[in-house]
Structure formats: C-alpha cells, structure tokens
Amino acid sequence: MNRRHLLLCALATLTPRTGWAVPTPYRLGTGGATITYTFMLNGAPVKGTVPVNQADLTVDPNNLDKSTALVSADVRRARTGLIFATEALKSPSVLDAQNHPTARFRSTRVKLGAGGRLSDGATLEGDLTLRGVTRRIRFDAGLFRARGSAAEDFSTLTVMLKGRIDRREFGAIGYANLVDDTVGIDIVAEITAAG
C-alpha cells in the first residue's frame, strides 16, 4: 500500500453526487485489525500485538471533522515474542487483564490539516480506557483506499492510527525497573462499508 495515496485527499473533495451525501458507517473487514505496541525492556525494543475485536468508523464526507471511531481490544489475548514478557504484561501490576479484559478508544475530535484537508495531516483525539482508567490521548491518523480500487470506490478502507501513552497514567506501573514508561501504539484496521 502506498501510504501517500491517501483516501483522505479524495474524501476532502467529494460532493453529494458521489452518493456519499450522508455519514457512512463501517465495520471490521475480512482483513481484521491489530494493535501493535512497542516498549523498551531493559533497553531493548519489544513489540507485541493485541487483536481488535471491534472497530466502528463513521465517515462523513461533507463534514470530515465529524467522523467518528470506536475501537476495542481483548487485552487477555495480548502477545509479545517473549513468554515471560507476555505474562508480565497481563499481570495485575500492568494491564490487569483478568479484571479489565477490554481496552477501548472512543474518538472525541478529528482535527483536519491545513486548509481543512485530511491529506495535509490529521489527528484523532479521544478517550482511551485501560485498566478501568480513562485518559485523553491523540493519534496521528490516516485513511486509505484499497490498492487498485477506483477513485470513487470507498467500500473498503484501511485506517491507520499512531500514538504514544505513558503507562503510569493508567496505573500500569509494574516492572518499572525493567520497562520504560512510554509505550508506542499503532492501530491498523481494515474496514468495510456497512450495508
């Protein structure tokens, strides 16, 4: 996928005659969705994944800043390449997966780029709930049309979100002597138009 080939630019120029005159809901597509997280463990980067079990997006071409996103993930299925790190991650002092099995992100604001265009860079702000604690976070956001699709074909899209959190803000303070506080989050979700 060519990330420069953004759907965002196309969406910014849509008019009602394209058939997109109303907000359009999307659901997870067959390609699914994954959250990849990155953290430093004893000075070395470690990556892991959490499967997304729900990703709903509504795109409003006439008011792109009114578009919305809701993403949830089952933290009990979080994985890293290291068994001990995976178990520590799900422990009561970090994600506390047994008592808080679901992480959720609900968007509250889409900020368009220069000139009101998503193609000039956009951010997605919202509330992340982790371990039962909700904090406001911000993602850099991208939205892409399927490779090879027609210019007016928005039936399948890929959403990409990139951000960082400080795990201490969510009470995930375990293993502070081994794991840095900053965690990178990347979400990639394939979504398809509902109906």
PDB file of C-alpha atoms in Angstrom:
ATOM      1  CA  MET A   1       0.000   0.000   0.000  1.00  0.00           C
ATOM      2  CA  ASN A   2       1.318   3.402  -0.937  1.00  0.00           C
ATOM      3  CA  ARG A   3       0.726   5.491   2.154  1.00  0.00           C
ATOM      4  CA  ARG A   4       0.992   8.657   0.113  1.00  0.00           C
ATOM      5  CA  HIS A   5      -2.013   7.533  -1.880  1.00  0.00           C
ATOM      6  CA  LEU A   6      -4.360   8.745   0.783  1.00  0.00           C
ATOM      7  CA  LEU A   7      -8.052   8.392   0.612  1.00  0.00           C
ATOM      8  CA  LEU A   8      -8.056  11.478   2.754  1.00  0.00           C
ATOM      9  CA  CYS A   9      -7.387  13.752  -0.220  1.00  0.00           C
ATOM     10  CA  ALA A  10     -10.158  12.153  -2.243  1.00  0.00           C
ATOM     11  CA  LEU A  11     -12.631  12.396   0.605  1.00  0.00           C
ATOM     12  CA  ALA A  12     -11.899  16.058   1.048  1.00  0.00           C
ATOM     13  CA  THR A  13     -13.073  16.770  -2.490  1.00  0.00           C
ATOM     14  CA  LEU A  14     -16.211  14.601  -2.562  1.00  0.00           C
ATOM     15  CA  THR A  15     -19.541  16.164  -3.433  1.00  0.00           C
ATOM     16  CA  PRO A  16     -23.054  14.810  -2.810  1.00  0.00           C
ATOM     17  CA  ARG A  17     -23.342  13.471  -6.381  1.00  0.00           C
ATOM     18  CA  THR A  18     -20.910  10.654  -5.473  1.00  0.00           C
ATOM     19  CA  GLY A  19     -23.608   9.047  -3.353  1.00  0.00           C
ATOM     20  CA  TRP A  20     -21.805   9.914  -0.152  1.00  0.00           C
ATOM     21  CA  ALA A  21     -24.191  12.650   0.958  1.00  0.00           C
ATOM     22  CA  VAL A  22     -24.691  11.188   4.432  1.00  0.00           C
ATOM     23  CA  PRO A  23     -22.347   9.781   7.089  1.00  0.00           C
ATOM     24  CA  THR A  24     -21.401   6.205   6.200  1.00  0.00           C
ATOM     25  CA  PRO A  25     -20.840   3.554   8.902  1.00  0.00           C
ATOM     26  CA  TYR A  26     -18.041   0.992   8.599  1.00  0.00           C
ATOM     27  CA  ARG A  27     -17.284  -2.293  10.360  1.00  0.00           C
ATOM     28  CA  LEU A  28     -14.245  -4.554  10.575  1.00  0.00           C
ATOM     29  CA  GLY A  29     -13.441  -6.103   7.229  1.00  0.00           C
ATOM     30  CA  THR A  30     -12.104  -9.538   6.403  1.00  0.00           C
ATOM     31  CA  GLY A  31      -8.543  -8.286   6.872  1.00  0.00           C
ATOM     32  CA  GLY A  32      -9.305  -7.618  10.528  1.00  0.00           C
ATOM     33  CA  ALA A  33      -7.437  -5.226  12.756  1.00  0.00           C
ATOM     34  CA  THR A  34      -4.435  -5.318  15.059  1.00  0.00           C
ATOM     35  CA  ILE A  35      -2.948  -3.070  17.699  1.00  0.00           C
ATOM     36  CA  THR A  36       0.827  -3.198  17.785  1.00  0.00           C
ATOM     37  CA  TYR A  37       2.512  -1.822  20.873  1.00  0.00           C
ATOM     38  CA  THR A  38       6.201  -1.103  21.353  1.00  0.00           C
ATOM     39  CA  PHE A  39       8.061  -0.652  24.619  1.00  0.00           C
ATOM     40  CA  MET A  40      11.629  -0.709  25.863  1.00  0.00           C
ATOM     41  CA  LEU A  41      12.514  -3.730  28.002  1.00  0.00           C
ATOM     42  CA  ASN A  42      15.838  -3.372  29.762  1.00  0.00           C
ATOM     43  CA  GLY A  43      16.991  -1.024  26.986  1.00  0.00           C
ATOM     44  CA  ALA A  44      15.848  -3.182  24.056  1.00  0.00           C
ATOM     45  CA  PRO A  45      12.701  -2.570  21.984  1.00  0.00           C
ATOM     46  CA  VAL A  46       9.980  -5.195  22.269  1.00  0.00           C
ATOM     47  CA  LYS A  47       6.874  -5.385  20.105  1.00  0.00           C
ATOM     48  CA  GLY A  48       3.628  -7.119  20.808  1.00  0.00           C
ATOM     49  CA  THR A  49       0.100  -7.293  19.495  1.00  0.00           C
ATOM     50  CA  VAL A  50      -3.453  -7.167  20.761  1.00  0.00           C
ATOM     51  CA  PRO A  51      -6.291  -8.243  18.455  1.00  0.00           C
ATOM     52  CA  VAL A  52      -9.040  -5.728  17.839  1.00  0.00           C
ATOM     53  CA  ASN A  53     -12.473  -7.226  18.420  1.00  0.00           C
ATOM     54  CA  GLN A  54     -14.483  -4.161  17.391  1.00  0.00           C
ATOM     55  CA  ALA A  55     -13.684  -1.218  15.132  1.00  0.00           C
ATOM     56  CA  ASP A  56     -16.513   1.055  14.071  1.00  0.00           C
ATOM     57  CA  LEU A  57     -15.931   4.152  11.984  1.00  0.00           C
ATOM     58  CA  THR A  58     -18.329   6.664  10.529  1.00  0.00           C
ATOM     59  CA  VAL A  59     -17.042   8.872   7.731  1.00  0.00           C
ATOM     60  CA  ASP A  60     -18.979  11.994   6.826  1.00  0.00           C
ATOM     61  CA  PRO A  61     -17.581  13.358   3.542  1.00  0.00           C
ATOM     62  CA  ASN A  62     -19.376  16.672   3.896  1.00  0.00           C
ATOM     63  CA  ASN A  63     -18.118  17.205   7.445  1.00  0.00           C
ATOM     64  CA  LEU A  64     -14.937  15.181   7.767  1.00  0.00           C
ATOM     65  CA  ASP A  65     -14.215  16.575  11.215  1.00  0.00           C
ATOM     66  CA  LYS A  66     -17.472  14.960  12.404  1.00  0.00           C
ATOM     67  CA  SER A  67     -16.261  11.462  11.512  1.00  0.00           C
ATOM     68  CA  THR A  68     -16.047   9.071  14.475  1.00  0.00           C
ATOM     69  CA  ALA A  69     -14.150   5.973  15.591  1.00  0.00           C
ATOM     70  CA  LEU A  70     -14.668   3.330  18.259  1.00  0.00           C
ATOM     71  CA  VAL A  71     -12.074   0.594  18.775  1.00  0.00           C
ATOM     72  CA  SER A  72     -11.954  -2.108  21.433  1.00  0.00           C
ATOM     73  CA  ALA A  73      -9.482  -4.909  22.056  1.00  0.00           C
ATOM     74  CA  ASP A  74      -9.252  -8.020  24.240  1.00  0.00           C
ATOM     75  CA  VAL A  75      -6.124  -7.486  26.361  1.00  0.00           C
ATOM     76  CA  ARG A  76      -6.322 -11.090  27.578  1.00  0.00           C
ATOM     77  CA  ARG A  77      -5.066 -12.009  24.106  1.00  0.00           C
ATOM     78  CA  ALA A  78      -2.099  -9.623  24.196  1.00  0.00           C
ATOM     79  CA  ARG A  79       1.123 -11.239  22.993  1.00  0.00           C
ATOM     80  CA  THR A  80       4.818 -10.468  22.747  1.00  0.00           C
ATOM     81  CA  GLY A  81       7.593 -12.620  21.341  1.00  0.00           C
ATOM     82  CA  LEU A  82       8.687 -13.420  24.902  1.00  0.00           C
ATOM     83  CA  ILE A  83       6.516 -15.642  27.092  1.00  0.00           C
ATOM     84  CA  PHE A  84       7.677 -14.077  30.355  1.00  0.00           C
ATOM     85  CA  ALA A  85       7.046 -10.583  28.994  1.00  0.00           C
ATOM     86  CA  THR A  86       3.548 -11.568  27.842  1.00  0.00           C
ATOM     87  CA  GLU A  87       2.641 -12.913  31.269  1.00  0.00           C
ATOM     88  CA  ALA A  88       4.099  -9.845  32.992  1.00  0.00           C
ATOM     89  CA  LEU A  89       2.148  -7.600  30.622  1.00  0.00           C
ATOM     90  CA  LYS A  90      -1.170  -9.185  31.616  1.00  0.00           C
ATOM     91  CA  SER A  91      -0.339  -9.254  35.331  1.00  0.00           C
ATOM     92  CA  PRO A  92      -2.251  -7.185  37.957  1.00  0.00           C
ATOM     93  CA  SER A  93       0.516  -4.549  38.120  1.00  0.00           C
ATOM     94  CA  VAL A  94       0.457  -3.835  34.374  1.00  0.00           C
ATOM     95  CA  LEU A  95      -2.694  -4.469  32.278  1.00  0.00           C
ATOM     96  CA  ASP A  96      -4.556  -6.468  34.942  1.00  0.00           C
ATOM     97  CA  ALA A  97      -6.175  -8.435  32.129  1.00  0.00           C
ATOM     98  CA  GLN A  98      -8.223 -10.665  34.420  1.00  0.00           C
ATOM     99  CA  ASN A  99     -10.108  -7.748  35.997  1.00  0.00           C
ATOM    100  CA  HIS A 100     -10.006  -5.398  32.996  1.00  0.00           C
ATOM    101  CA  PRO A 101     -10.180  -7.591  29.868  1.00  0.00           C
ATOM    102  CA  THR A 102     -11.155  -4.863  27.401  1.00  0.00           C
ATOM    103  CA  ALA A 103      -9.320  -1.743  26.274  1.00  0.00           C
ATOM    104  CA  ARG A 104     -11.407   0.887  24.459  1.00  0.00           C
ATOM    105  CA  PHE A 105     -10.783   4.014  22.430  1.00  0.00           C
ATOM    106  CA  ARG A 106     -13.612   6.390  21.554  1.00  0.00           C
ATOM    107  CA  SER A 107     -12.857   9.399  19.372  1.00  0.00           C
ATOM    108  CA  THR A 108     -13.903  12.855  20.503  1.00  0.00           C
ATOM    109  CA  ARG A 109     -12.345  15.086  17.843  1.00  0.00           C
ATOM    110  CA  VAL A 110     -10.923  14.893  14.345  1.00  0.00           C
ATOM    111  CA  LYS A 111      -8.549  17.730  13.602  1.00  0.00           C
ATOM    112  CA  LEU A 112      -8.055  18.360   9.903  1.00  0.00           C
ATOM    113  CA  GLY A 113      -4.816  19.524   8.329  1.00  0.00           C
ATOM    114  CA  ALA A 114      -4.086  22.844   6.653  1.00  0.00           C
ATOM    115  CA  GLY A 115      -6.909  24.185   4.525  1.00  0.00           C
ATOM    116  CA  GLY A 116      -9.392  21.799   6.130  1.00  0.00           C
ATOM    117  CA  ARG A 117      -7.911  18.797   4.354  1.00  0.00           C
ATOM    118  CA  LEU A 118      -7.156  15.400   5.811  1.00  0.00           C
ATOM    119  CA  SER A 119      -4.459  14.916   3.186  1.00  0.00           C
ATOM    120  CA  ASP A 120      -2.352  17.618   4.830  1.00  0.00           C
ATOM    121  CA  GLY A 121      -2.137  15.651   8.063  1.00  0.00           C
ATOM    122  CA  ALA A 122      -4.820  14.881  10.605  1.00  0.00           C
ATOM    123  CA  THR A 123      -5.069  13.911  14.240  1.00  0.00           C
ATOM    124  CA  LEU A 124      -7.669  11.890  16.046  1.00  0.00           C
ATOM    125  CA  GLU A 125      -8.243  12.699  19.700  1.00  0.00           C
ATOM    126  CA  GLY A 126     -10.239  10.589  22.076  1.00  0.00           C
ATOM    127  CA  ASP A 127     -10.597   8.712  25.327  1.00  0.00           C
ATOM    128  CA  LEU A 128      -8.593   5.552  25.925  1.00  0.00           C
ATOM    129  CA  THR A 129      -9.797   3.266  28.708  1.00  0.00           C
ATOM    130  CA  LEU A 130      -7.186   0.842  30.009  1.00  0.00           C
ATOM    131  CA  ARG A 131      -7.287  -0.987  33.344  1.00  0.00           C
ATOM    132  CA  GLY A 132     -10.575   0.807  34.027  1.00  0.00           C
ATOM    133  CA  VAL A 133      -8.848   4.208  33.785  1.00  0.00           C
ATOM    134  CA  THR A 134      -9.786   6.667  31.052  1.00  0.00           C
ATOM    135  CA  ARG A 135      -7.379   9.290  29.735  1.00  0.00           C
ATOM    136  CA  ARG A 136      -7.419  11.617  26.735  1.00  0.00           C
ATOM    137  CA  ILE A 137      -4.883  10.687  24.043  1.00  0.00           C
ATOM    138  CA  ARG A 138      -4.101  11.748  20.466  1.00  0.00           C
ATOM    139  CA  PHE A 139      -3.224   9.730  17.384  1.00  0.00           C
ATOM    140  CA  ASP A 140      -1.807  10.746  14.037  1.00  0.00           C
ATOM    141  CA  ALA A 141      -4.434   9.447  11.631  1.00  0.00           C
ATOM    142  CA  GLY A 142      -4.503   8.135   8.089  1.00  0.00           C
ATOM    143  CA  LEU A 143      -7.245   6.661   5.940  1.00  0.00           C
ATOM    144  CA  PHE A 144      -6.501   4.747   2.745  1.00  0.00           C
ATOM    145  CA  ARG A 145      -8.473   3.335  -0.140  1.00  0.00           C
ATOM    146  CA  ALA A 146      -7.789  -0.276  -1.203  1.00  0.00           C
ATOM    147  CA  ARG A 147      -4.894  -0.614  -3.635  1.00  0.00           C
ATOM    148  CA  GLY A 148      -6.087  -0.732  -7.214  1.00  0.00           C
ATOM    149  CA  SER A 149      -9.603   0.442  -6.366  1.00  0.00           C
ATOM    150  CA  ALA A 150     -11.445   3.015  -8.444  1.00  0.00           C
ATOM    151  CA  ALA A 151     -11.220   6.626  -7.309  1.00  0.00           C
ATOM    152  CA  GLU A 152     -14.863   6.608  -6.216  1.00  0.00           C
ATOM    153  CA  ASP A 153     -14.722   3.169  -4.505  1.00  0.00           C
ATOM    154  CA  PHE A 154     -14.751   3.630  -0.733  1.00  0.00           C
ATOM    155  CA  SER A 155     -16.291   0.258   0.118  1.00  0.00           C
ATOM    156  CA  THR A 156     -13.108  -0.997   1.790  1.00  0.00           C
ATOM    157  CA  LEU A 157     -10.745   1.307   3.655  1.00  0.00           C
ATOM    158  CA  THR A 158      -7.719   0.960   5.881  1.00  0.00           C
ATOM    159  CA  VAL A 159      -7.425   3.082   8.999  1.00  0.00           C
ATOM    160  CA  MET A 160      -4.006   3.762  10.493  1.00  0.00           C
ATOM    161  CA  LEU A 161      -3.530   5.395  13.885  1.00  0.00           C
ATOM    162  CA  LYS A 162      -0.202   6.093  15.576  1.00  0.00           C
ATOM    163  CA  GLY A 163       0.348   7.451  19.078  1.00  0.00           C
ATOM    164  CA  ARG A 164       2.090   7.109  22.433  1.00  0.00           C
ATOM    165  CA  ILE A 165       0.962   6.776  26.023  1.00  0.00           C
ATOM    166  CA  ASP A 166       2.577   6.968  29.428  1.00  0.00           C
ATOM    167  CA  ARG A 167       1.533   3.726  31.100  1.00  0.00           C
ATOM    168  CA  ARG A 168       1.757   5.277  34.576  1.00  0.00           C
ATOM    169  CA  GLU A 169      -1.258   7.457  33.756  1.00  0.00           C
ATOM    170  CA  PHE A 170      -3.330   4.270  33.610  1.00  0.00           C
ATOM    171  CA  GLY A 171      -1.884   2.748  36.762  1.00  0.00           C
ATOM    172  CA  ALA A 172       0.211   0.224  34.818  1.00  0.00           C
ATOM    173  CA  ILE A 173       3.279   0.744  36.970  1.00  0.00           C
ATOM    174  CA  GLY A 174       4.665  -2.790  37.282  1.00  0.00           C
ATOM    175  CA  TYR A 175       8.259  -3.696  36.423  1.00  0.00           C
ATOM    176  CA  ALA A 176       9.353  -0.056  36.383  1.00  0.00           C
ATOM    177  CA  ASN A 177      12.983  -1.129  36.835  1.00  0.00           C
ATOM    178  CA  LEU A 178      12.863  -3.056  33.547  1.00  0.00           C
ATOM    179  CA  VAL A 179      10.233  -1.406  31.336  1.00  0.00           C
ATOM    180  CA  ASP A 180      10.139   2.234  30.191  1.00  0.00           C
ATOM    181  CA  ASP A 181       7.007   4.241  30.896  1.00  0.00           C
ATOM    182  CA  THR A 182       6.357   5.286  27.282  1.00  0.00           C
ATOM    183  CA  VAL A 183       4.527   2.813  25.066  1.00  0.00           C
ATOM    184  CA  GLY A 184       4.017   3.326  21.332  1.00  0.00           C
ATOM    185  CA  ILE A 185       0.671   2.296  19.848  1.00  0.00           C
ATOM    186  CA  ASP A 186      -0.047   1.586  16.186  1.00  0.00           C
ATOM    187  CA  ILE A 187      -3.514   0.527  15.043  1.00  0.00           C
ATOM    188  CA  VAL A 188      -4.190  -0.828  11.579  1.00  0.00           C
ATOM    189  CA  ALA A 189      -7.788  -1.738  10.778  1.00  0.00           C
ATOM    190  CA  GLU A 190      -9.408  -2.829   7.541  1.00  0.00           C
ATOM    191  CA  ILE A 191     -12.998  -1.614   7.492  1.00  0.00           C
ATOM    192  CA  THR A 192     -15.863  -2.102   5.079  1.00  0.00           C
ATOM    193  CA  ALA A 193     -18.957  -0.024   4.470  1.00  0.00           C
ATOM    194  CA  ALA A 194     -21.930  -1.420   6.393  1.00  0.00           C
ATOM    195  CA  GLY A 195     -24.971  -2.048   4.237  1.00  0.00           C
TER     196      GLY A 195
END
